[in-house]
Amino acid sequence: MSETVYLNGSLVPYDQALIPFEDRGMLFADGIYEVVRAYGGRLFELDAHMERLVASAAEIRLPPPPVQEIRRAVAEVLRLRGLPDASVYIQFTRGFTGPRSHALPQNPTPTLFVAARPVPRPDPTHFRDGATAITVSDRRWHMCHVKSVGLLLNTLAKQEALDAGTQEAVFVRDGVVTEGSATNVFAVFGGAVYTHPEGPHILSGITRQVLVELCRSQGIPLRQEPFLVQRLYAADEVFVSGTNSEVLPIRLVDGHAVGAGGVGPVTRRLQEVFARRVCS
Ligand code: PDD
């Protein structure tokens, strides 16, 4: 039996969720998306994800996403899949308006797709002992704050990391660490947590935002400042964050052992408070 997904107002079996080939999402990556976690049947930070979806749409002149419809669709696919712990994928594109043409259609009919999937969780040993990463040149566009479906360079970076026997690729732009292929990047120097500031060169992660709040509430100094890749190698601790990755320690970057090589105390504490936060 194929899973039930939501497509343009209907709940349908996955193999019947069909759209025209020339959907603008397909032709031009003309669309945006969100990934939302459910923990024990409860959606984590759904409001923040909806706000970011609306903001992404505005940036690329998409019609405003139908937030109430999306909320209902998310609840329905989760219920029908019966997955208490799930990763919900939401995609909203400018849809199909006829044969390929660069100009934006006057009256687009967007395509909305929602599916709930088992969580693609990293290996548990990576949470416990740390994962590994390489750095890659950040050749992406200057609108990384938009959660665009145009992820080709992210997928190539991820594959480069996997080919190197590591788990994540860390983008470096003009010597500065920006973010991971599907994560935000943090480094700890002398007890203070550093992460790249919001702006066009990173996605403002919802997990990142939660960690910023948790650092504040835990009294952990946090600086949203750019730092160079050489400093990453010399950091006491490194971790990445994301909806599916949560708080994932990094123990090796480009073959350089991070700090003492294990998972540091700040990362461990943030993992613990984050785990409590998702259950609260
Ligand atoms: N990616 N940076 C990039 C480039 C990302 O793709 C993601 C998330 C993040 C972290 O954002 P958040 O904490 O809101 O998940 C940062 C999702 C999970 C994905 O593409 O599957």
XYZ file of C-alpha atoms and ligand atoms in Angstrom:
301
model
C 0.000 0.000 0.000
C 1.458 3.327 -0.935
C 1.679 6.138 1.631
C -0.865 8.933 1.658
C 0.451 12.381 0.794
C -1.169 15.756 0.309
C -1.181 17.361 -3.134
C -3.085 20.504 -4.078
C -6.049 20.104 -1.767
C -6.319 16.304 -1.802
C -5.005 13.411 0.234
C -3.862 10.858 -2.330
C -1.782 7.682 -2.510
C 1.810 8.609 -3.305
C 1.766 6.961 -6.739
C -1.186 9.155 -7.703
C 0.479 12.395 -6.584
C 1.245 13.550 -10.111
C 1.980 17.015 -11.468
C 2.671 18.278 -14.996
C 6.258 17.805 -16.118
C 6.677 21.524 -16.737
C 5.894 22.592 -13.189
C 8.115 25.618 -12.555
C 9.591 23.860 -9.552
C 10.954 21.299 -12.003
C 12.022 23.723 -14.747
C 13.520 26.551 -12.705
C 13.730 25.298 -9.088
C 11.014 27.931 -8.723
C 9.794 26.892 -5.321
C 10.465 26.705 -1.622
C 10.201 24.067 1.076
C 10.250 23.321 4.767
C 11.169 20.277 6.828
C 9.428 20.049 10.204
C 10.013 17.461 12.910
C 7.308 15.720 14.899
C 8.377 14.348 18.270
C 5.887 11.987 19.907
C 3.189 13.273 17.562
C 3.880 16.932 18.396
C 5.213 19.315 15.809
C 8.352 21.145 16.845
C 8.376 24.902 16.167
C 5.706 24.682 13.463
C 4.920 28.415 13.793
C 8.545 29.333 13.123
C 8.639 27.054 10.069
C 5.449 28.626 8.727
C 6.877 32.114 9.245
C 10.031 31.169 7.366
C 7.982 29.644 4.535
C 5.998 32.878 4.202
C 9.230 34.914 4.281
C 10.878 32.685 1.637
C 7.813 33.063 -0.620
C 7.902 36.849 -0.336
C 11.605 36.909 -1.286
C 10.980 35.137 -4.597
C 7.628 36.755 -5.429
C 5.601 33.595 -4.877
C 1.986 34.026 -3.776
C 1.696 33.755 0.023
C 1.583 30.088 1.032
C -1.825 29.003 2.431
C -0.627 28.530 5.996
C -3.913 27.241 7.462
C -4.250 24.687 4.668
C -0.631 23.612 5.183
C -1.169 23.187 8.937
C -4.196 20.981 8.282
C -2.339 18.988 5.635
C 0.621 18.411 7.953
C -1.697 17.150 10.709
C -3.538 14.874 8.263
C -0.484 13.227 6.695
C 0.999 12.662 10.140
C -2.213 11.078 11.381
C -2.553 8.871 8.307
C 1.076 7.736 8.434
C 0.766 6.977 12.157
C 4.346 8.073 12.711
C 4.761 9.776 16.110
C 8.358 10.664 15.220
C 8.434 11.979 11.702
C 10.032 14.433 9.356
C 7.385 16.353 7.426
C 8.320 17.700 4.006
C 6.386 20.685 2.626
C 7.018 21.968 -0.894
C 5.383 24.997 -2.491
C 6.232 25.853 -6.095
C 4.939 28.384 -8.619
C 3.228 25.470 -10.336
C 2.378 24.790 -13.944
C 1.249 27.598 -16.205
C 2.040 26.264 -19.641
C 5.132 25.703 -21.744
C 8.483 26.846 -20.405
C 8.852 30.607 -20.197
C 11.184 32.603 -17.970
C 8.736 35.412 -17.195
C 6.770 34.943 -14.002
C 3.157 33.975 -14.751
C 0.580 36.651 -13.889
C -1.783 34.229 -12.180
C 0.211 31.249 -10.976
C -1.483 28.137 -9.646
C 1.041 26.956 -7.066
C 1.741 23.322 -6.370
C 1.565 22.333 -2.701
C 2.924 18.953 -1.615
C 3.141 17.599 1.947
C 4.454 14.198 3.068
C 5.407 12.684 6.438
C 8.394 10.383 6.476
C 10.397 8.408 9.037
C 13.192 10.611 10.375
C 16.463 10.166 8.447
C 18.424 10.260 11.703
C 22.190 10.248 11.700
C 23.947 7.212 13.139
C 23.487 7.276 16.967
C 27.247 6.842 17.452
C 27.738 10.196 15.715
C 25.542 11.898 18.316
C 27.515 10.208 21.069
C 31.095 10.343 19.781
C 30.968 12.985 17.055
C 30.642 12.967 13.292
C 33.239 14.081 10.741
C 33.193 16.805 8.105
C 35.106 18.315 5.234
C 35.048 21.903 4.053
C 33.978 22.811 0.519
C 34.024 26.053 -1.393
C 30.677 27.863 -1.066
C 29.736 28.606 -4.674
C 26.031 29.035 -3.930
C 23.982 32.124 -4.703
C 23.525 35.163 -2.467
C 20.015 34.243 -1.300
C 20.816 31.329 0.973
C 18.347 32.728 3.513
C 15.561 31.614 1.138
C 14.680 27.965 1.712
C 14.729 27.322 -2.024
C 14.346 23.903 -3.616
C 17.390 24.852 -5.723
C 19.752 22.662 -3.700
C 22.074 21.272 -6.371
C 25.251 22.672 -4.816
C 24.104 21.441 -1.404
C 23.626 17.934 -2.790
C 27.028 18.011 -4.539
C 28.665 19.191 -1.306
C 26.975 16.434 0.691
C 28.117 13.822 -1.817
C 31.668 15.181 -1.680
C 31.541 14.730 2.106
C 30.255 11.175 1.764
C 32.848 10.342 -0.905
C 35.521 11.516 1.538
C 34.142 9.111 4.145
C 32.679 11.942 6.246
C 29.121 12.933 7.130
C 28.762 16.655 6.473
C 30.203 19.331 4.206
C 30.897 22.748 5.680
C 30.714 25.606 3.199
C 33.493 28.198 3.211
C 33.006 31.498 1.391
C 36.029 33.795 1.038
C 37.698 31.968 3.911
C 34.639 32.343 6.180
C 32.661 29.362 7.492
C 29.041 29.871 6.459
C 26.953 26.729 7.090
C 26.696 23.021 6.336
C 25.090 21.318 3.337
C 21.881 20.909 5.384
C 22.907 22.342 8.748
C 24.115 25.468 10.520
C 27.649 25.379 11.917
C 28.797 26.366 15.411
C 32.277 26.523 16.944
C 33.237 26.974 20.589
C 36.233 29.121 21.498
C 37.119 29.605 25.161
C 33.594 28.693 26.322
C 31.817 31.050 23.878
C 29.712 29.706 20.999
C 30.199 31.318 17.573
C 27.981 30.967 14.534
C 27.680 32.881 11.262
C 25.251 35.826 11.510
C 21.937 35.752 9.694
C 21.979 37.186 6.193
C 22.078 36.117 2.542
C 24.857 33.545 3.042
C 23.109 31.176 5.426
C 19.696 29.716 5.999
C 18.447 31.019 9.311
C 17.845 27.575 10.786
C 14.966 27.043 13.179
C 17.213 24.715 15.203
C 19.881 27.437 15.138
C 17.339 29.902 16.524
C 16.346 27.499 19.307
C 20.040 27.010 20.163
C 20.575 30.772 20.295
C 17.736 30.963 22.849
C 19.069 27.965 24.784
C 22.555 29.512 24.972
C 20.966 32.652 26.405
C 18.872 30.771 28.955
C 21.872 28.622 29.944
C 24.178 31.603 30.327
C 26.462 30.327 27.552
C 28.037 33.296 25.720
C 26.915 33.345 22.093
C 28.349 35.457 19.285
C 26.734 35.617 15.871
C 29.953 36.583 14.102
C 31.742 35.233 11.045
C 34.877 33.165 11.702
C 37.577 31.889 9.372
C 38.094 28.272 8.444
C 41.531 28.283 10.132
C 39.768 29.090 13.388
C 37.386 26.182 12.830
C 40.381 23.827 12.826
C 41.550 25.348 16.109
C 38.127 25.392 17.806
C 37.634 23.714 21.190
C 34.369 22.228 19.941
C 32.384 22.162 16.698
C 28.789 21.099 16.137
C 26.138 21.443 13.470
C 22.401 21.847 13.858
C 19.351 21.090 11.785
C 15.825 19.743 11.904
C 16.994 16.198 11.177
C 20.536 16.500 12.577
C 19.436 18.190 15.835
C 22.709 18.991 17.670
C 25.387 16.896 16.014
C 28.957 17.088 17.359
C 31.821 17.210 14.851
C 35.079 15.627 16.002
C 37.146 15.916 12.819
C 37.190 18.638 10.133
C 39.360 18.120 7.033
C 41.272 15.536 9.060
C 42.011 17.990 11.912
C 40.890 16.676 15.302
C 38.600 19.197 16.969
C 39.658 20.108 20.518
C 40.448 16.996 22.517
C 38.895 14.866 19.739
C 35.745 13.884 21.640
C 32.495 15.713 22.301
C 33.081 18.839 24.380
C 31.132 19.998 27.432
C 29.306 22.896 25.743
C 28.069 20.679 22.901
C 27.029 17.985 25.363
C 25.098 20.491 27.448
C 23.342 21.918 24.405
C 22.444 18.400 23.262
C 20.876 17.759 26.665
C 18.901 20.987 26.889
C 17.814 20.630 23.262
C 16.545 17.083 23.970
C 14.550 18.460 26.926
C 13.236 21.334 24.818
C 11.821 19.069 22.079
C 9.881 17.135 24.729
C 8.543 20.219 26.523
N 17.798 21.565 5.855
N 21.215 25.269 6.378
C 20.794 24.588 5.306
C 21.463 24.832 3.987
C 19.740 23.659 5.419
O 19.315 23.002 4.325
C 19.154 23.433 6.689
C 18.018 22.467 6.885
C 19.642 24.152 7.791
C 19.057 23.982 9.170
O 17.771 24.547 9.239
P 16.682 24.003 10.261
O 17.292 24.025 11.613
O 15.578 24.963 10.140
O 16.328 22.622 9.815
C 20.651 25.076 7.596
C 16.662 20.673 5.856
C 16.483 19.924 7.120
C 16.701 19.808 4.616
O 17.028 20.360 3.575
O 16.368 18.628 4.683
